[in-house]
Coordinates of C-alpha atoms in Angstrom, one line a residue:
Chain P
M2 CA 0.2 0.2 0.0
T3 CA 2.8 2.6 1.0
H4 CA 3.6 2.6 -3.0
T5 CA 0.3 3.8 -3.9
I6 CA 0.3 6.1 -1.0
T7 CA 3.8 7.5 -2.2
A8 CA 3.0 7.9 -6.0
M9 CA -0.2 10.1 -4.7
L10 CA 2.2 11.9 -2.6
D11 CA 4.3 12.6 -5.6
T12 CA 1.9 13.9 -8.1
H13 CA 0.2 16.1 -6.0
P14 CA 1.1 19.5 -7.0
G15 CA 1.3 21.0 -3.7
E16 CA 4.1 20.4 -0.8
P17 CA 3.4 17.1 1.5
V18 CA 2.6 18.7 5.0
A19 CA 5.8 16.6 6.6
D20 CA 8.6 14.4 5.3
K21 CA 7.1 11.8 2.7
Q22 CA 8.2 8.9 3.8
A23 CA 7.1 9.5 7.5
L24 CA 3.5 10.5 6.2
A25 CA 3.5 8.0 4.0
E26 CA 4.1 5.3 6.5
C27 CA 1.5 6.4 8.8
I28 CA -1.1 6.7 6.3
D29 CA -0.3 3.0 5.8
A30 CA -0.3 2.2 9.3
C31 CA -3.4 4.0 10.2
L32 CA -5.3 2.2 7.1
R33 CA -3.9 -1.5 8.1
C34 CA -4.8 -0.3 11.8
A35 CA -8.2 0.4 11.3
Q36 CA -9.3 -2.6 9.0
T37 CA -6.9 -5.0 11.6
C38 CA -9.4 -3.4 14.3
T39 CA -12.7 -3.9 12.9
A40 CA -11.8 -7.4 12.1
C41 CA -10.8 -7.9 15.6
A42 CA -13.7 -6.2 17.1
D43 CA -15.7 -9.2 14.8
A44 CA -13.6 -12.0 15.5
C45 CA -14.0 -11.3 19.7
L46 CA -17.9 -11.1 19.1
S47 CA -17.8 -14.6 17.4
E48 CA -15.8 -16.4 20.6
D49 CA -17.5 -18.2 22.7
M50 CA -16.2 -15.7 26.0
V51 CA -17.6 -12.7 24.2
A52 CA -18.8 -11.5 27.4
D53 CA -15.0 -10.9 28.3
L54 CA -14.1 -8.9 25.4
R55 CA -16.4 -6.2 25.9
A56 CA -13.8 -3.6 26.6
C57 CA -11.6 -5.0 23.8
I58 CA -14.4 -5.0 21.0
R59 CA -15.2 -1.3 22.4
L60 CA -11.5 0.1 22.1
N61 CA -11.4 -2.0 18.7
A62 CA -14.2 -0.1 17.5
D63 CA -12.7 3.3 18.4
C64 CA -9.5 2.7 17.4
A65 CA -10.5 1.5 13.8
D66 CA -13.0 4.8 13.4
I67 CA -10.0 7.1 14.5
C68 CA -7.5 5.3 12.4
S69 CA -9.9 5.7 9.5
T70 CA -10.3 9.8 10.2
T71 CA -6.7 10.1 10.4
A72 CA -5.7 8.4 7.4
S73 CA -8.1 10.6 5.7
V74 CA -6.7 13.7 7.3
L75 CA -3.4 12.4 6.5
S76 CA -4.4 12.2 3.0
R77 CA -4.8 15.6 2.3
Q78 CA -2.4 18.4 1.8
T79 CA -3.9 21.3 0.8
G80 CA -4.6 24.0 3.3
G81 CA -4.9 22.5 6.3
D82 CA -4.5 23.4 10.0
A83 CA -1.0 22.5 11.8
T84 CA -3.3 22.4 15.2
V85 CA -5.7 19.8 13.8
V86 CA -3.0 17.7 12.1
T87 CA -1.4 17.4 15.2
A88 CA -4.5 16.9 17.6
I89 CA -5.8 14.4 14.9
V90 CA -2.3 12.1 15.5
Q91 CA -2.7 12.5 18.7
A92 CA -5.6 10.9 19.4
C93 CA -5.0 8.5 17.3
A94 CA -1.5 7.2 19.0
A95 CA -3.6 7.8 22.2
A96 CA -6.3 5.0 20.7
C97 CA -4.0 2.7 18.9
R98 CA -2.2 2.6 22.9
A99 CA -5.2 1.9 24.6
C100 CA -6.0 -0.7 22.1
G101 CA -3.0 -2.4 21.7
D102 CA -2.6 -2.8 25.4
E103 CA -6.2 -4.2 25.9
C104 CA -5.5 -6.7 22.9
G105 CA -1.8 -7.5 24.5
T106 CA -3.7 -8.6 27.3
H107 CA -5.1 -11.5 26.0
A108 CA -2.8 -12.0 22.7
E109 CA -2.2 -15.5 24.1
M110 CA -5.3 -16.6 23.9
H111 CA -6.5 -15.4 20.8
E112 CA -4.7 -15.1 17.8
H113 CA -6.1 -12.2 15.7
C114 CA -6.0 -10.3 19.0
R115 CA -2.0 -10.7 18.8
V116 CA -2.0 -9.4 15.5
C117 CA -4.2 -6.5 16.1
A118 CA -2.0 -5.5 19.3
E119 CA 1.2 -5.5 16.5
A120 CA -0.9 -3.3 13.9
C121 CA -1.8 -1.3 17.0
R122 CA 1.7 -0.8 17.7
A123 CA 2.8 -0.3 14.8
C124 CA 0.2 2.5 13.9
E125 CA 1.3 4.4 17.4
E126 CA 5.0 4.2 16.9
A127 CA 4.2 5.9 13.1
C128 CA 1.9 8.7 14.7
N129 CA 4.6 9.3 17.0
R130 CA 7.5 9.5 14.5
L131 CA 5.1 11.8 12.5
L132 CA 4.2 13.9 15.4
A133 CA 8.1 14.4 15.9
A134 CA 8.4 15.3 12.1
L135 CA 5.3 17.7 12.4
A136 CA 7.4 19.4 15.2
Chain L
M5 CA -32.4 14.6 17.0
T6 CA -31.4 14.9 20.6
H7 CA -34.7 13.2 21.7
T8 CA -33.1 9.4 19.9
I9 CA -30.0 10.1 21.3
T10 CA -31.1 10.8 25.1
A11 CA -33.3 7.9 24.3
M12 CA -30.4 5.9 23.8
L13 CA -28.3 6.6 26.7
D14 CA -31.6 6.2 29.1
T15 CA -31.7 2.5 27.7
H16 CA -28.6 1.4 27.7
P17 CA -27.7 -0.9 30.6
G18 CA -24.2 1.0 31.7
E19 CA -23.3 4.1 32.8
P20 CA -23.1 7.4 30.6
V21 CA -19.5 8.3 30.6
A22 CA -20.3 12.0 31.1
D23 CA -22.9 14.1 32.0
K24 CA -26.1 12.8 29.9
Q25 CA -26.7 16.4 28.8
A26 CA -23.8 17.2 27.8
L27 CA -22.9 13.7 26.0
A28 CA -26.3 13.9 24.2
E29 CA -25.6 18.0 23.1
C30 CA -22.0 16.6 22.2
I31 CA -23.3 14.0 20.2
D32 CA -25.9 15.8 18.6
A33 CA -23.7 19.1 17.7
C34 CA -20.9 16.9 15.9
L35 CA -23.4 14.9 13.5
R36 CA -24.7 18.1 12.8
C37 CA -21.4 20.0 12.0
A38 CA -20.2 16.7 10.5
Q39 CA -23.3 17.3 7.7
T40 CA -23.1 21.2 7.6
C41 CA -19.3 20.9 6.7
T42 CA -19.9 18.2 4.2
A43 CA -22.6 20.2 2.4
C44 CA -20.3 23.2 3.3
A45 CA -17.4 21.6 1.2
D46 CA -19.4 20.6 -1.8
A47 CA -22.0 24.3 -1.7
C48 CA -17.9 25.8 -1.9
L49 CA -17.2 23.7 -4.9
S50 CA -19.8 24.7 -6.9
E51 CA -19.1 28.3 -6.4
D52 CA -17.6 30.3 -9.4
M53 CA -15.1 31.3 -7.1
V54 CA -13.6 27.9 -6.0
A55 CA -10.4 28.4 -6.5
D56 CA -10.3 31.3 -3.6
L57 CA -12.4 28.5 -1.1
R58 CA -9.1 25.7 -1.4
A59 CA -8.7 26.1 2.3
C60 CA -12.9 26.4 3.1
I61 CA -13.1 22.8 1.4
R62 CA -10.2 21.2 3.0
L63 CA -11.0 22.4 6.6
N64 CA -14.7 21.6 6.3
A65 CA -13.7 17.8 4.9
D66 CA -11.4 17.5 7.9
C67 CA -14.3 19.1 10.1
A68 CA -16.7 16.3 9.0
D69 CA -14.7 13.1 9.3
I70 CA -12.9 14.4 12.5
C71 CA -17.0 15.2 13.9
S72 CA -18.7 12.2 12.8
T73 CA -15.8 9.9 14.4
T74 CA -16.6 11.8 17.7
A75 CA -20.0 11.4 17.5
S76 CA -19.4 7.5 17.1
V77 CA -16.8 7.2 20.1
L78 CA -19.3 9.8 22.2
S79 CA -22.6 6.8 21.5
R80 CA -20.5 4.3 23.1
Q81 CA -20.7 3.7 27.0
T82 CA -18.9 0.2 27.4
G83 CA -15.5 -0.3 28.5
G84 CA -13.8 2.9 26.9
D85 CA -10.8 4.4 27.5
A86 CA -10.5 8.0 29.5
T87 CA -7.6 9.4 27.5
V88 CA -8.7 8.5 24.0
V89 CA -12.4 9.8 24.5
T90 CA -10.6 13.4 25.7
A91 CA -8.3 13.0 22.8
I92 CA -10.9 12.6 20.3
V93 CA -13.2 15.6 21.9
Q94 CA -10.1 18.1 21.9
A95 CA -9.0 17.1 18.5
C96 CA -12.9 17.9 17.4
A97 CA -13.0 21.3 19.4
A98 CA -9.6 22.1 17.3
A99 CA -11.1 21.2 13.8
C100 CA -14.3 23.0 14.5
R101 CA -12.3 25.9 15.7
A102 CA -10.3 26.1 12.5
C103 CA -12.8 25.3 10.3
G104 CA -15.7 28.0 12.0
D105 CA -13.0 30.5 12.0
E106 CA -12.0 29.9 8.4
C107 CA -15.7 30.0 7.0
G108 CA -16.6 32.7 9.2
T109 CA -14.2 35.0 7.1
H110 CA -16.4 34.6 3.8
A111 CA -19.8 34.5 5.7
E112 CA -20.6 37.4 4.3
M113 CA -20.2 36.6 1.0
H114 CA -21.5 32.8 1.3
E115 CA -24.9 32.0 3.1
H116 CA -23.7 28.4 3.3
C117 CA -20.2 29.1 4.9
R118 CA -22.2 31.5 7.4
V119 CA -24.5 28.3 8.5
C120 CA -21.4 26.0 8.7
A121 CA -19.5 28.8 10.8
E122 CA -22.4 28.9 13.2
A123 CA -22.6 24.8 13.4
C124 CA -19.1 24.7 14.2
R125 CA -18.8 27.4 16.9
A126 CA -22.1 25.5 18.2
C127 CA -19.8 22.4 18.4
E128 CA -16.7 23.6 19.4
E129 CA -18.5 24.9 22.7
A130 CA -20.4 21.8 22.7
C131 CA -16.9 20.1 23.1
N132 CA -15.5 22.3 25.2
R133 CA -18.8 21.9 27.9
L134 CA -18.0 18.0 27.6
L135 CA -14.1 18.2 28.0
A136 CA -15.2 20.4 31.5
A137 CA -17.6 17.4 32.2
L138 CA -15.2 14.6 31.9
A139 CA -12.7 16.4 33.4
Chain C
M20 CA -31.7 18.5 12.1
T21 CA -33.7 18.8 9.6
H22 CA -34.1 22.6 9.5
T23 CA -29.9 22.8 9.2
I24 CA -30.0 20.3 6.6
T25 CA -32.5 22.0 4.5
A26 CA -30.5 25.7 5.3
M27 CA -27.5 24.0 3.8
L28 CA -29.8 23.0 0.7
D29 CA -31.6 26.3 0.1
T30 CA -27.6 28.3 0.2
H31 CA -26.3 25.9 -2.5
P32 CA -25.4 27.4 -5.5
G33 CA -26.3 24.7 -7.5
E34 CA -29.6 22.8 -7.6
P35 CA -30.6 19.7 -5.6
V36 CA -30.3 16.1 -6.6
A37 CA -34.2 15.2 -6.2
D38 CA -36.9 16.9 -4.3
K39 CA -35.7 19.0 -1.3
Q40 CA -37.4 17.7 1.3
A41 CA -37.6 14.0 0.4
L42 CA -33.5 14.7 0.4
A43 CA -33.4 16.2 3.6
E44 CA -35.4 13.7 5.6
C45 CA -33.6 11.1 4.3
I46 CA -30.0 12.6 5.2
D47 CA -31.7 13.5 8.8
A48 CA -33.2 10.0 8.9
C49 CA -29.9 8.4 8.1
L50 CA -28.0 10.7 10.2
R51 CA -30.4 9.6 13.2
C52 CA -30.4 5.9 12.5
A53 CA -26.3 5.6 12.1
Q54 CA -26.3 7.2 15.6
T55 CA -28.7 4.6 16.8
C56 CA -27.3 1.4 15.4
T57 CA -23.6 2.8 16.6
A58 CA -25.7 3.1 20.3
C59 CA -27.3 -0.1 20.0
A60 CA -24.4 -2.1 19.0
D61 CA -22.7 -0.7 22.4
A62 CA -25.6 -1.4 24.4
C63 CA -26.0 -4.9 23.2
L64 CA -22.5 -5.3 24.0
S65 CA -23.2 -4.2 27.6
E66 CA -25.8 -6.4 28.1
D67 CA -25.6 -9.8 30.2
M68 CA -26.8 -12.1 27.2
V69 CA -24.0 -10.5 24.5
A70 CA -23.8 -13.8 23.6
D71 CA -27.5 -13.6 22.4
L72 CA -27.1 -10.5 20.7
R73 CA -24.4 -11.0 18.3
A74 CA -26.1 -10.7 14.7
C75 CA -27.7 -7.3 15.9
I76 CA -24.8 -6.1 17.0
R77 CA -23.1 -6.7 13.8
L78 CA -26.1 -5.5 11.5
N79 CA -26.1 -2.4 13.4
A80 CA -22.6 -2.2 12.9
D81 CA -22.9 -2.4 9.0
C82 CA -26.0 0.0 9.2
A83 CA -24.1 2.5 11.0
D84 CA -21.3 2.6 8.8
I85 CA -24.2 2.5 5.4
C86 CA -26.2 5.0 7.1
S87 CA -23.3 7.3 7.7
T88 CA -21.8 7.2 4.0
T89 CA -25.2 7.6 2.4
A90 CA -25.7 10.8 4.3
S91 CA -22.8 12.3 3.4
V92 CA -23.6 11.0 -0.4
L93 CA -26.6 13.0 -0.2
S94 CA -25.2 15.8 1.3
R95 CA -23.3 16.5 -2.2
Q96 CA -25.3 18.5 -4.8
T97 CA -22.4 18.6 -7.3
G98 CA -21.8 16.6 -10.4
G99 CA -22.5 13.1 -8.9
D100 CA -23.6 10.0 -10.3
A101 CA -27.3 9.1 -10.3
T102 CA -26.3 5.0 -10.9
V103 CA -24.2 5.8 -7.7
V104 CA -26.8 7.9 -5.4
T105 CA -29.5 4.9 -6.5
A106 CA -26.9 2.5 -5.6
I107 CA -26.0 3.5 -2.2
V108 CA -29.5 4.3 -0.9
Q109 CA -30.7 1.0 -2.3
A110 CA -27.9 -0.3 0.1
C111 CA -28.9 1.8 2.9
A112 CA -32.4 0.4 2.3
A113 CA -31.5 -3.0 2.7
A114 CA -29.2 -2.5 5.5
C115 CA -31.9 -0.7 7.6
R116 CA -34.3 -3.2 7.0
A117 CA -32.2 -5.8 7.8
C118 CA -31.1 -4.3 10.9
G119 CA -34.3 -3.0 12.0
D120 CA -35.6 -6.9 11.4
E121 CA -33.0 -8.3 14.1
C122 CA -33.9 -5.4 16.3
G123 CA -37.5 -5.6 15.9
T124 CA -37.1 -9.6 17.2
H125 CA -35.9 -8.6 20.7
A126 CA -37.4 -5.2 21.0
E127 CA -39.8 -6.5 23.8
M128 CA -36.8 -7.4 25.9
H129 CA -34.5 -4.5 25.0
E130 CA -35.7 -0.9 24.9
H131 CA -32.8 0.1 23.0
C132 CA -33.7 -2.3 20.2
R133 CA -36.7 -1.2 20.1
V134 CA -36.0 2.5 19.9
C135 CA -33.4 1.4 16.9
A136 CA -35.6 -0.7 15.3
E137 CA -38.2 2.4 14.4
A138 CA -35.0 4.7 13.2
C139 CA -34.3 1.3 10.9
R140 CA -37.8 1.7 9.8
A141 CA -37.9 5.5 9.4
C142 CA -34.7 5.5 7.5
E143 CA -35.9 2.4 5.2
E144 CA -38.9 4.9 4.4
A145 CA -37.4 8.0 4.2
C146 CA -34.7 5.9 1.6
N147 CA -37.4 4.4 -0.2
R148 CA -39.5 8.1 -0.6
L149 CA -35.9 9.2 -2.0
L150 CA -36.0 6.4 -4.5
A151 CA -38.9 7.3 -5.5
A152 CA -37.9 10.9 -6.3
L153 CA -35.2 10.1 -8.1
A154 CA -36.4 7.8 -10.4
Chain K
M20 CA -1.8 -5.0 3.3
T21 CA -3.5 -8.2 1.8
H22 CA -1.2 -10.3 4.4
T23 CA -2.7 -8.6 7.3
I24 CA -6.2 -9.1 6.1
T25 CA -5.7 -12.5 5.4
A26 CA -3.9 -13.1 8.9
M27 CA -7.4 -11.7 10.2
L28 CA -9.6 -14.0 8.4
D29 CA -7.3 -16.9 9.0
T30 CA -7.3 -16.5 12.7
H31 CA -11.3 -15.4 13.1
P32 CA -13.3 -18.2 15.0
G33 CA -16.1 -18.1 12.4
E34 CA -16.1 -19.2 8.7
P35 CA -15.8 -16.2 6.0
V36 CA -18.5 -15.0 3.9
A37 CA -16.9 -16.1 0.7
D38 CA -13.8 -17.4 -1.0
K39 CA -11.1 -15.8 1.4
Q40 CA -8.9 -14.9 -1.5
A41 CA -11.5 -13.0 -3.4
L42 CA -12.9 -11.3 0.3
A43 CA -8.9 -10.4 0.8
E44 CA -8.1 -8.7 -2.2
C45 CA -11.6 -7.0 -2.3
I46 CA -10.9 -5.6 1.4
D47 CA -7.2 -4.5 0.1
A48 CA -8.4 -3.0 -2.7
C49 CA -11.2 -1.2 -1.0
L50 CA -8.8 0.5 1.3
R51 CA -6.1 1.3 -1.3
C52 CA -8.9 3.2 -3.6
A53 CA -10.7 5.2 -0.9
Q54 CA -7.0 6.4 0.2
T55 CA -6.5 7.0 -3.7
C56 CA -9.7 9.0 -4.0
T57 CA -9.3 11.0 -0.6
A58 CA -5.7 12.1 -1.8
C59 CA -6.8 12.9 -5.9
A60 CA -9.7 15.0 -4.7
D61 CA -7.2 16.7 -2.6
A62 CA -4.6 16.7 -5.4
C63 CA -7.0 18.5 -8.1
L64 CA -8.1 20.9 -5.4
S65 CA -5.0 22.3 -5.7
E66 CA -4.6 22.2 -9.3
D67 CA -4.6 25.5 -11.3
M68 CA -7.5 24.4 -13.2
V69 CA -9.9 23.2 -10.1
A70 CA -12.6 24.7 -11.3
D71 CA -12.8 21.9 -14.1
L72 CA -12.2 19.4 -11.7
R73 CA -15.3 19.9 -9.9
A74 CA -17.3 16.2 -10.9
C75 CA -13.7 14.6 -10.4
I76 CA -14.0 15.9 -6.9
R77 CA -17.1 15.2 -6.0
L78 CA -16.9 11.2 -7.4
N79 CA -13.5 11.0 -5.5
A80 CA -15.5 11.9 -2.6
D81 CA -18.6 9.5 -3.1
C82 CA -15.9 6.6 -4.2
A83 CA -13.8 7.5 -1.0
D84 CA -16.7 7.2 1.7
I85 CA -18.2 4.0 -0.3
C86 CA -15.2 2.3 -0.3
S87 CA -14.3 2.6 3.2
T88 CA -17.6 1.1 4.3
T89 CA -17.5 -1.5 2.3
A90 CA -13.8 -2.4 3.2
S91 CA -15.6 -2.4 6.9
V92 CA -18.5 -4.6 6.3
L93 CA -15.9 -7.1 4.4
S94 CA -13.9 -7.1 7.5
R95 CA -17.3 -8.7 9.5
Q96 CA -17.9 -12.6 8.9
T97 CA -20.2 -12.9 12.2
G98 CA -23.9 -13.2 11.4
G99 CA -24.3 -10.6 8.9
D100 CA -26.7 -10.3 6.1
A101 CA -25.9 -11.6 2.3
T102 CA -28.7 -8.8 1.1
V103 CA -27.0 -5.9 2.8
V104 CA -23.0 -7.3 1.7
T105 CA -24.5 -7.7 -1.7
A106 CA -25.6 -4.5 -2.2
I107 CA -22.9 -2.3 -0.8
V108 CA -20.0 -4.2 -2.7
Q109 CA -22.7 -3.4 -5.7
A110 CA -22.8 0.1 -4.6
C111 CA -19.0 0.2 -4.3
A112 CA -18.5 -1.5 -7.7
A113 CA -20.8 1.5 -9.1
A114 CA -18.7 3.9 -7.4
C115 CA -15.5 3.1 -8.9
R116 CA -16.9 2.8 -12.4
A117 CA -18.1 6.1 -12.3
C118 CA -15.1 8.1 -10.5
G119 CA -12.3 5.5 -12.6
D120 CA -14.3 7.0 -15.9
E121 CA -13.9 10.8 -14.8
C122 CA -10.4 10.0 -13.5
G123 CA -9.5 8.4 -16.6
T124 CA -10.7 11.3 -18.8
H125 CA -7.8 13.7 -17.7
A126 CA -5.4 10.8 -16.8
E127 CA -2.9 12.1 -19.4
M128 CA -3.2 15.8 -17.7
H129 CA -3.3 14.7 -14.4
E130 CA -0.7 12.3 -13.1
H131 CA -2.7 11.5 -9.8
C132 CA -6.2 11.2 -11.5
R133 CA -4.3 8.3 -13.7
V134 CA -3.3 6.4 -10.6
C135 CA -6.5 7.0 -9.3
A136 CA -8.3 5.8 -12.3
E137 CA -5.9 2.4 -12.3
A138 CA -7.0 2.1 -8.8
C139 CA -10.4 2.8 -9.2
R140 CA -10.2 0.0 -11.9
A141 CA -8.6 -2.4 -10.0
C142 CA -11.7 -2.2 -6.8
E143 CA -14.3 -2.3 -9.4
E144 CA -12.9 -5.7 -10.8
A145 CA -12.3 -6.7 -7.3
C146 CA -15.9 -6.4 -6.6
N147 CA -17.0 -8.0 -9.3
R148 CA -14.9 -10.8 -8.5
L149 CA -16.3 -10.9 -5.7
L150 CA -19.9 -10.5 -6.6
A151 CA -19.6 -13.4 -8.5
A152 CA -18.0 -15.8 -5.4
L153 CA -21.2 -14.1 -3.3
A154 CA -23.3 -15.5 -5.7

């Protein structure tokens, strides 16, 4: 996916809002994390022990919504507001941390939570790298 | 809309994450602002002077995405993370402020920008009231 | 909410894609249904009998996503494609029917499902009225 | 991205709603197309000739919203409704066709439209393959 994201950054008539590689990696990580969280919420819902996975399902849903919105905001380079961009990336890092922590607690029991915890960690790190590049 | 939102909060088996009225008013304001921003971006796109409205269209798009996600996160009461909820409401207040400021600068020329600036202001205030209630 | 939606349709420089009242009512119903479905999925998740509400939670999630996207598409009047608009409103009517049917089966046990079934029915009808106006 | 999507399908406790490869490829194509369309709308907005790109920006916005929702619906395997799944994938194919056709008409002038037309074509095809697998 990073290849297509970079192609779109390269062909944009304007300047990217941050280092192109940090930007492309963060968009890619957000989309990946959003998909993984949506799938993990649904997999948790199908588990016999769904009643023990309520917090995981909730955090997955929030994280998916926030990652998806962050990917959209970061895909735009025209006339944005730096405060808004920073605030949504910070919210995304917070969502990925909370969801990754929760998924991590039952990663040994549910393989989908293990994969999801990894996607959350990767996205949290990509957000933090982008925040450093935006500063 | 607030009536239906309140009905859903009243019938939820769990406790709301904040004062019910502040919560319902913020969800309502977010949905209203998201719709208005999507419509304003599209109305700006149809204006003869679209080339002068680029920043407005961009901020409308970001604000619509962030408001919509914030409404979804706030519509959930089960097992969430306070840091995540606060961060997304802060991002929403920032998006509404930036978009409301921009729309406000040409509210006298474009009636859709005037209506949109009002929706953004109302949503920014609802977010700030909710942040106070969450603290 | 319909008041603000109508204000945005009235101030748009272009022509609405369909009868203004049918359009405004459908956008309003979609936003209301999206919020109610997100809240109902979360309320079901908090119920003791969550394991019996899996289908409801899933259909709520799909319906919320589809209603939200339909509201966005219908909020745009500039240069759209009639086939796309019709297809998304048809998908929305289908999602509302499936979710309303499912929520309706346990409306007597869960008040949130009763409120949600009503929102789904209202949105399905608004979609069908708009489809007739678009034809 | 397909690797992570497949990992989530493989670790889901339930059965996928369709052939796993067709499903994973369609989810991947939807996410890629959504990102590309969001970026293309923004790149068009920055072009000097933005006034000639209104239809493209509008179709990009609709296509991004519909692709994103389709990716979410397809990422769920628990207790869904076949009519809803089919209807949203059909709407997605229609959106990708309309947007791909429009971007295709100025692909020689704007490289971002060329990349976007390709992503739309690929997503339309992935939707059609999935529809055949669902039938």
